Amino acid sequence: MTETIKLGLVTDVVPIEEIADGWDFYEIPNSVHILPLHSESTWAANRDRYRSRGVPTPVASHYVSGTDPLHGFGSFASGPSYDREQQLFWAARSFRRMHEIGVKVAGVWGGFFRCPDGYPRTKAWDDAVSFCNILADEGERWGIDIALEPNADPDTLFPSYQEGLAFAKTVNRRAIRMMVDLNYFIKLGEPFDIVRADPDYCVHVQMAGEGNGHSQTNIEPRTAAYHELFTVLKDIGYRSTVSVAAPWLSSTGEDPINYHYETQVTLKYMQDLRDTHFG
């Protein structure tokens, strides 16, 4: 069988026991199911819950909780709230636990990289490089790449993929790579062709339908974008992972959500898209 891309589902809002069979992998949320603030016994229960499914977990997302007060914890990669000691603790536990569950790529959201008004921008850049070196030290120790995820926010240090790529090259660590997130490319109107500039830097792709949270229902307006992106992936010889940020709830309108059915519908759509471009 010809090697091709792997299709996965992000499990931040979907109970893994309700996911339809057939996905190549799960993308496990670090700050939810690998949370370093959890005890070792809580982590072991989460780890074994995933292992019992028999589905690989090569990708982790939501590396830190940022401005979201998840479990009362906020974390930043730059700015006055950047705390290197805090990040050293978070990284040591996160990467060891990610390694235990088989993670090979950890996504880090661009929203953590900020320079608030009154804070020197050069200092924010130094903070961000320091943060990425912490990630790279642990990533290279455990064999995990870090995929920076620019999030189209003009108040961040690198809103676009192009700017994120330039930043990653400035950090100049083997483990610091990039993620393509369809949402943010569309929000900025950034051309997918920028991925061709250095294909080796792209180690993960994340996709979504229109909408937010649990219901990303509107697929059709993005059909052209899906095909354009997959054309670029095929052209650059991409053979890594593509995940879906949430099931595309397109049919039943059930409450509560029938996750098994909806993840089955989403999987079939993605398999057809992959077959169209990769055979």
Short mmCIF file of C-alpha atoms in Angstrom, two decimals:
data_model
loop_
_atom_site.label_atom_id
_atom_site.label_comp_id
_atom_site.label_asym_id
_atom_site.label_seq_id
_atom_site.Cartn_x
_atom_site.Cartn_y
_atom_site.Cartn_z
CA MET A 1 0.00 0.00 0.00
CA THR A 2 1.32 3.44 -0.93
CA GLU A 3 2.13 5.55 2.11
CA THR A 4 -0.34 8.40 2.48
CA ILE A 5 -1.53 10.93 5.01
CA LYS A 6 -3.17 9.84 8.27
CA LEU A 7 -6.59 11.18 9.29
CA GLY A 8 -7.31 11.97 12.94
CA LEU A 9 -9.92 13.51 15.23
CA VAL A 10 -9.18 16.06 17.97
CA THR A 11 -10.65 14.71 21.22
CA ASP A 12 -11.11 17.91 23.21
CA VAL A 13 -14.93 17.91 23.00
CA VAL A 14 -15.67 14.36 21.83
CA PRO A 15 -15.80 11.46 24.34
CA ILE A 16 -13.39 8.91 22.89
CA GLU A 17 -15.73 6.04 23.73
CA GLU A 18 -18.31 7.52 21.33
CA ILE A 19 -16.01 8.03 18.31
CA ALA A 20 -16.74 5.91 15.24
CA ASP A 21 -14.17 3.29 14.27
CA GLY A 22 -11.86 3.88 11.34
CA TRP A 23 -9.88 6.98 12.30
CA ASP A 24 -6.13 6.55 11.83
CA PHE A 25 -5.31 8.44 15.04
CA TYR A 26 -6.60 10.70 17.80
CA GLU A 27 -5.20 14.16 18.52
CA ILE A 28 -5.08 14.28 22.31
CA PRO A 29 -5.40 17.67 24.10
CA ASN A 30 -2.44 18.25 26.40
CA SER A 31 -4.08 20.76 28.73
CA VAL A 32 -7.16 18.54 29.13
CA HIS A 33 -6.03 14.91 29.14
CA ILE A 34 -2.26 15.22 29.73
CA LEU A 35 -2.50 18.19 32.09
CA PRO A 36 0.76 18.47 34.09
CA LEU A 37 -1.19 19.77 37.09
CA HIS A 38 -2.96 16.42 37.34
CA SER A 39 -1.53 13.84 39.70
CA GLU A 40 0.31 10.84 38.31
CA SER A 41 -2.66 8.61 39.15
CA THR A 42 -5.07 10.86 37.24
CA TRP A 43 -2.68 10.94 34.31
CA ALA A 44 -2.32 7.14 34.36
CA ALA A 45 -6.13 6.77 34.18
CA ASN A 46 -6.29 9.14 31.18
CA ARG A 47 -3.37 7.38 29.50
CA ASP A 48 -4.88 3.94 29.95
CA ARG A 49 -8.28 5.18 28.76
CA TYR A 50 -6.67 6.10 25.44
CA ARG A 51 -4.57 2.95 25.26
CA SER A 52 -7.65 0.80 25.70
CA ARG A 53 -9.05 2.16 22.43
CA GLY A 54 -6.13 0.79 20.45
CA VAL A 55 -5.94 3.96 18.32
CA PRO A 56 -2.57 5.77 18.03
CA THR A 57 -2.16 9.26 19.52
CA PRO A 58 0.77 10.73 17.55
CA VAL A 59 -0.40 14.36 17.88
CA ALA A 60 -1.14 16.52 20.93
CA SER A 61 -2.84 19.91 20.85
CA HIS A 62 -3.63 22.61 23.44
CA TYR A 63 -0.11 22.45 24.85
CA VAL A 64 -0.82 25.12 27.48
CA SER A 65 -4.06 26.71 28.60
CA GLY A 66 -3.08 30.32 27.93
CA THR A 67 -5.73 32.93 28.65
CA ASP A 68 -8.38 30.24 29.16
CA PRO A 69 -8.63 29.80 32.96
CA LEU A 70 -8.59 26.03 32.62
CA HIS A 71 -8.21 24.58 36.10
CA GLY A 72 -7.38 28.09 37.30
CA PHE A 73 -4.14 28.12 35.34
CA GLY A 74 -2.96 30.59 32.71
CA SER A 75 0.28 30.40 30.80
CA PHE A 76 2.09 32.61 28.29
CA ALA A 77 5.07 32.25 25.99
CA SER A 78 5.96 35.95 26.14
CA GLY A 79 5.13 39.19 27.91
CA PRO A 80 5.06 40.18 31.58
CA SER A 81 3.27 36.96 32.58
CA TYR A 82 5.93 34.73 31.01
CA ASP A 83 7.37 32.60 33.81
CA ARG A 84 10.33 30.48 32.78
CA GLU A 85 10.29 28.36 35.95
CA GLN A 86 6.60 27.63 35.41
CA GLN A 87 7.27 26.59 31.82
CA LEU A 88 10.16 24.32 32.81
CA PHE A 89 7.83 22.40 35.14
CA TRP A 90 5.06 22.27 32.53
CA ALA A 91 7.40 21.03 29.79
CA ALA A 92 9.11 18.36 31.89
CA ARG A 93 5.81 16.69 32.80
CA SER A 94 4.08 17.32 29.48
CA PHE A 95 6.74 15.85 27.24
CA ARG A 96 7.38 12.83 29.42
CA ARG A 97 3.65 12.09 29.51
CA MET A 98 3.22 12.77 25.78
CA HIS A 99 6.03 10.30 25.12
CA GLU A 100 4.23 7.67 27.21
CA ILE A 101 1.14 7.92 25.00
CA GLY A 102 3.10 7.92 21.73
CA VAL A 103 2.93 11.61 20.75
CA LYS A 104 5.33 12.67 17.99
CA VAL A 105 4.03 16.21 17.31
CA ALA A 106 2.85 18.75 19.89
CA GLY A 107 0.84 21.72 18.63
CA VAL A 108 1.46 25.09 20.29
CA TRP A 109 -1.10 27.81 19.61
CA GLY A 110 0.08 31.22 18.45
CA GLY A 111 -2.26 32.94 20.91
CA PHE A 112 0.27 32.34 23.69
CA PHE A 113 2.84 34.59 21.98
CA ARG A 114 1.88 38.16 22.89
CA CYS A 115 3.37 41.59 23.49
CA PRO A 116 0.98 43.69 25.61
CA ASP A 117 1.01 47.47 25.35
CA GLY A 118 3.94 48.93 27.24
CA TYR A 119 6.01 45.74 27.11
CA PRO A 120 9.16 45.97 24.97
CA ARG A 121 8.70 44.02 21.75
CA THR A 122 12.35 42.94 21.72
CA LYS A 123 11.84 41.49 25.20
CA ALA A 124 8.70 39.65 24.03
CA TRP A 125 10.71 38.10 21.20
CA ASP A 126 13.41 37.06 23.67
CA ASP A 127 10.73 35.49 25.89
CA ALA A 128 9.27 33.60 22.92
CA VAL A 129 12.66 32.25 21.88
CA SER A 130 13.36 31.21 25.48
CA PHE A 131 10.00 29.42 25.62
CA CYS A 132 10.65 27.62 22.32
CA ASN A 133 14.07 26.53 23.50
CA ILE A 134 12.45 24.94 26.56
CA LEU A 135 10.09 23.08 24.23
CA ALA A 136 12.92 22.10 21.90
CA ASP A 137 15.07 20.77 24.76
CA GLU A 138 12.28 18.45 25.91
CA GLY A 139 11.11 17.67 22.38
CA GLU A 140 14.56 16.60 21.25
CA ARG A 141 14.96 14.56 24.42
CA TRP A 142 11.73 12.62 23.83
CA GLY A 143 11.58 12.59 20.02
CA ILE A 144 8.66 15.04 19.74
CA ASP A 145 8.41 17.88 17.23
CA ILE A 146 6.74 21.16 18.18
CA ALA A 147 4.28 22.54 15.62
CA LEU A 148 3.74 26.28 16.03
CA GLU A 149 0.18 27.28 15.09
CA PRO A 150 -0.18 30.94 14.00
CA ASN A 151 -3.75 31.99 14.83
CA ALA A 152 -4.38 35.08 12.63
CA ASP A 153 -4.51 37.40 15.65
CA PRO A 154 -2.77 40.71 14.83
CA ASP A 155 -1.91 41.19 18.51
CA THR A 156 0.34 38.11 18.52
CA LEU A 157 4.00 37.95 17.52
CA PHE A 158 3.40 35.90 14.37
CA PRO A 159 -0.21 36.04 13.15
CA SER A 160 0.41 34.36 9.76
CA TYR A 161 2.02 31.11 8.70
CA GLN A 162 4.65 33.08 6.78
CA GLU A 163 5.58 35.06 9.89
CA GLY A 164 5.54 31.93 12.03
CA LEU A 165 7.83 30.15 9.61
CA ALA A 166 10.29 33.05 9.76
CA PHE A 167 10.15 32.94 13.57
CA ALA A 168 10.71 29.17 13.65
CA LYS A 169 13.78 29.58 11.46
CA THR A 170 15.06 32.32 13.78
CA VAL A 171 14.76 29.97 16.77
CA ASN A 172 16.79 27.51 14.68
CA ARG A 173 16.09 24.32 16.63
CA ARG A 174 15.51 21.02 14.91
CA ALA A 175 12.32 20.32 16.88
CA ILE A 176 10.62 23.68 16.17
CA ARG A 177 8.34 23.19 13.17
CA MET A 178 4.97 24.45 11.86
CA MET A 179 1.29 23.53 11.70
CA VAL A 180 -1.13 24.50 8.95
CA ASP A 181 -4.53 25.41 10.42
CA LEU A 182 -7.17 25.90 7.74
CA ASN A 183 -9.24 28.30 9.88
CA TYR A 184 -6.46 30.83 10.23
CA PHE A 185 -5.36 30.69 6.60
CA ILE A 186 -8.95 31.48 5.60
CA LYS A 187 -9.29 34.25 8.19
CA LEU A 188 -6.20 36.04 6.85
CA GLY A 189 -6.71 35.13 3.21
CA GLU A 190 -3.19 33.71 3.30
CA PRO A 191 -2.39 31.55 0.24
CA PHE A 192 -1.65 27.89 0.90
CA ASP A 193 1.26 28.17 -1.51
CA ILE A 194 3.37 29.59 1.34
CA VAL A 195 3.66 26.00 2.60
CA ARG A 196 5.65 25.22 -0.54
CA ALA A 197 8.37 27.65 0.61
CA ASP A 198 9.82 25.05 2.98
CA PRO A 199 7.76 21.82 3.01
CA ASP A 200 9.96 20.15 5.62
CA TYR A 201 8.72 22.60 8.25
CA CYS A 202 5.09 21.50 7.93
CA VAL A 203 4.57 18.54 10.27
CA HIS A 204 0.82 18.70 10.92
CA VAL A 205 -2.40 20.03 9.38
CA GLN A 206 -5.63 20.86 11.20
CA MET A 207 -8.98 21.38 9.46
CA ALA A 208 -12.48 22.44 10.43
CA GLY A 209 -15.84 23.33 9.03
CA GLU A 210 -17.34 26.79 9.45
CA GLY A 211 -18.59 27.48 12.94
CA ASN A 212 -17.11 27.17 16.40
CA GLY A 213 -16.96 24.81 19.34
CA HIS A 214 -19.06 21.66 19.14
CA SER A 215 -20.90 22.51 15.89
CA GLN A 216 -18.83 23.19 12.81
CA THR A 217 -21.73 22.53 10.53
CA ASN A 218 -21.19 24.44 7.32
CA ILE A 219 -18.89 22.42 5.07
CA GLU A 220 -19.83 23.45 1.56
CA PRO A 221 -18.45 27.03 1.57
CA ARG A 222 -15.04 25.55 2.31
CA THR A 223 -15.04 22.80 -0.30
CA ALA A 224 -12.77 24.76 -2.66
CA ALA A 225 -10.35 25.52 0.17
CA TYR A 226 -10.19 21.85 1.20
CA HIS A 227 -9.28 20.81 -2.33
CA GLU A 228 -6.79 23.64 -2.75
CA LEU A 229 -5.02 22.69 0.47
CA PHE A 230 -4.92 18.99 -0.39
CA THR A 231 -3.51 19.83 -3.83
CA VAL A 232 -0.62 21.63 -2.12
CA LEU A 233 -0.12 18.71 0.30
CA LYS A 234 0.01 16.27 -2.60
CA ASP A 235 2.43 18.46 -4.56
CA ILE A 236 4.90 18.81 -1.67
CA GLY A 237 4.84 15.07 -0.96
CA TYR A 238 3.21 15.49 2.44
CA ARG A 239 2.89 12.14 4.25
CA SER A 240 2.13 13.20 7.80
CA THR A 241 -1.05 13.83 9.81
CA VAL A 242 -4.26 15.75 9.13
CA SER A 243 -6.74 16.18 11.98
CA VAL A 244 -10.29 17.50 12.17
CA ALA A 245 -10.92 20.00 14.95
CA ALA A 246 -14.46 18.77 15.68
CA PRO A 247 -17.03 16.53 14.02
CA TRP A 248 -18.88 18.35 11.26
CA LEU A 249 -22.41 18.04 12.52
CA SER A 250 -24.21 18.03 9.22
CA SER A 251 -27.38 16.05 9.53
CA THR A 252 -29.43 14.98 12.51
CA GLY A 253 -29.49 17.97 14.84
CA GLU A 254 -29.82 15.55 17.75
CA ASP A 255 -29.51 16.74 21.31
CA PRO A 256 -27.51 15.27 22.90
CA ILE A 257 -25.13 14.96 19.96
CA ASN A 258 -24.81 11.52 18.41
CA TYR A 259 -21.01 11.60 18.30
CA HIS A 260 -20.69 8.11 16.85
CA TYR A 261 -22.80 9.00 13.84
CA GLU A 262 -21.33 12.45 13.32
CA THR A 263 -17.70 11.30 13.57
CA GLN A 264 -18.56 8.58 11.05
CA VAL A 265 -19.95 11.20 8.63
CA THR A 266 -16.87 13.40 9.08
CA LEU A 267 -14.50 10.48 8.60
CA LYS A 268 -16.17 9.45 5.33
CA TYR A 269 -15.91 13.02 4.01
CA MET A 270 -12.20 13.18 4.87
CA GLN A 271 -11.49 9.74 3.41
CA ASP A 272 -13.15 10.74 0.15
CA LEU A 273 -11.13 13.96 0.08
CA ARG A 274 -7.92 12.03 0.68
CA ASP A 275 -8.77 9.45 -1.97
CA THR A 276 -9.47 12.19 -4.53
CA HIS A 277 -5.99 13.65 -4.12
CA PHE A 278 -3.83 10.77 -2.90
CA GLY A 279 -5.58 7.75 -4.39
#
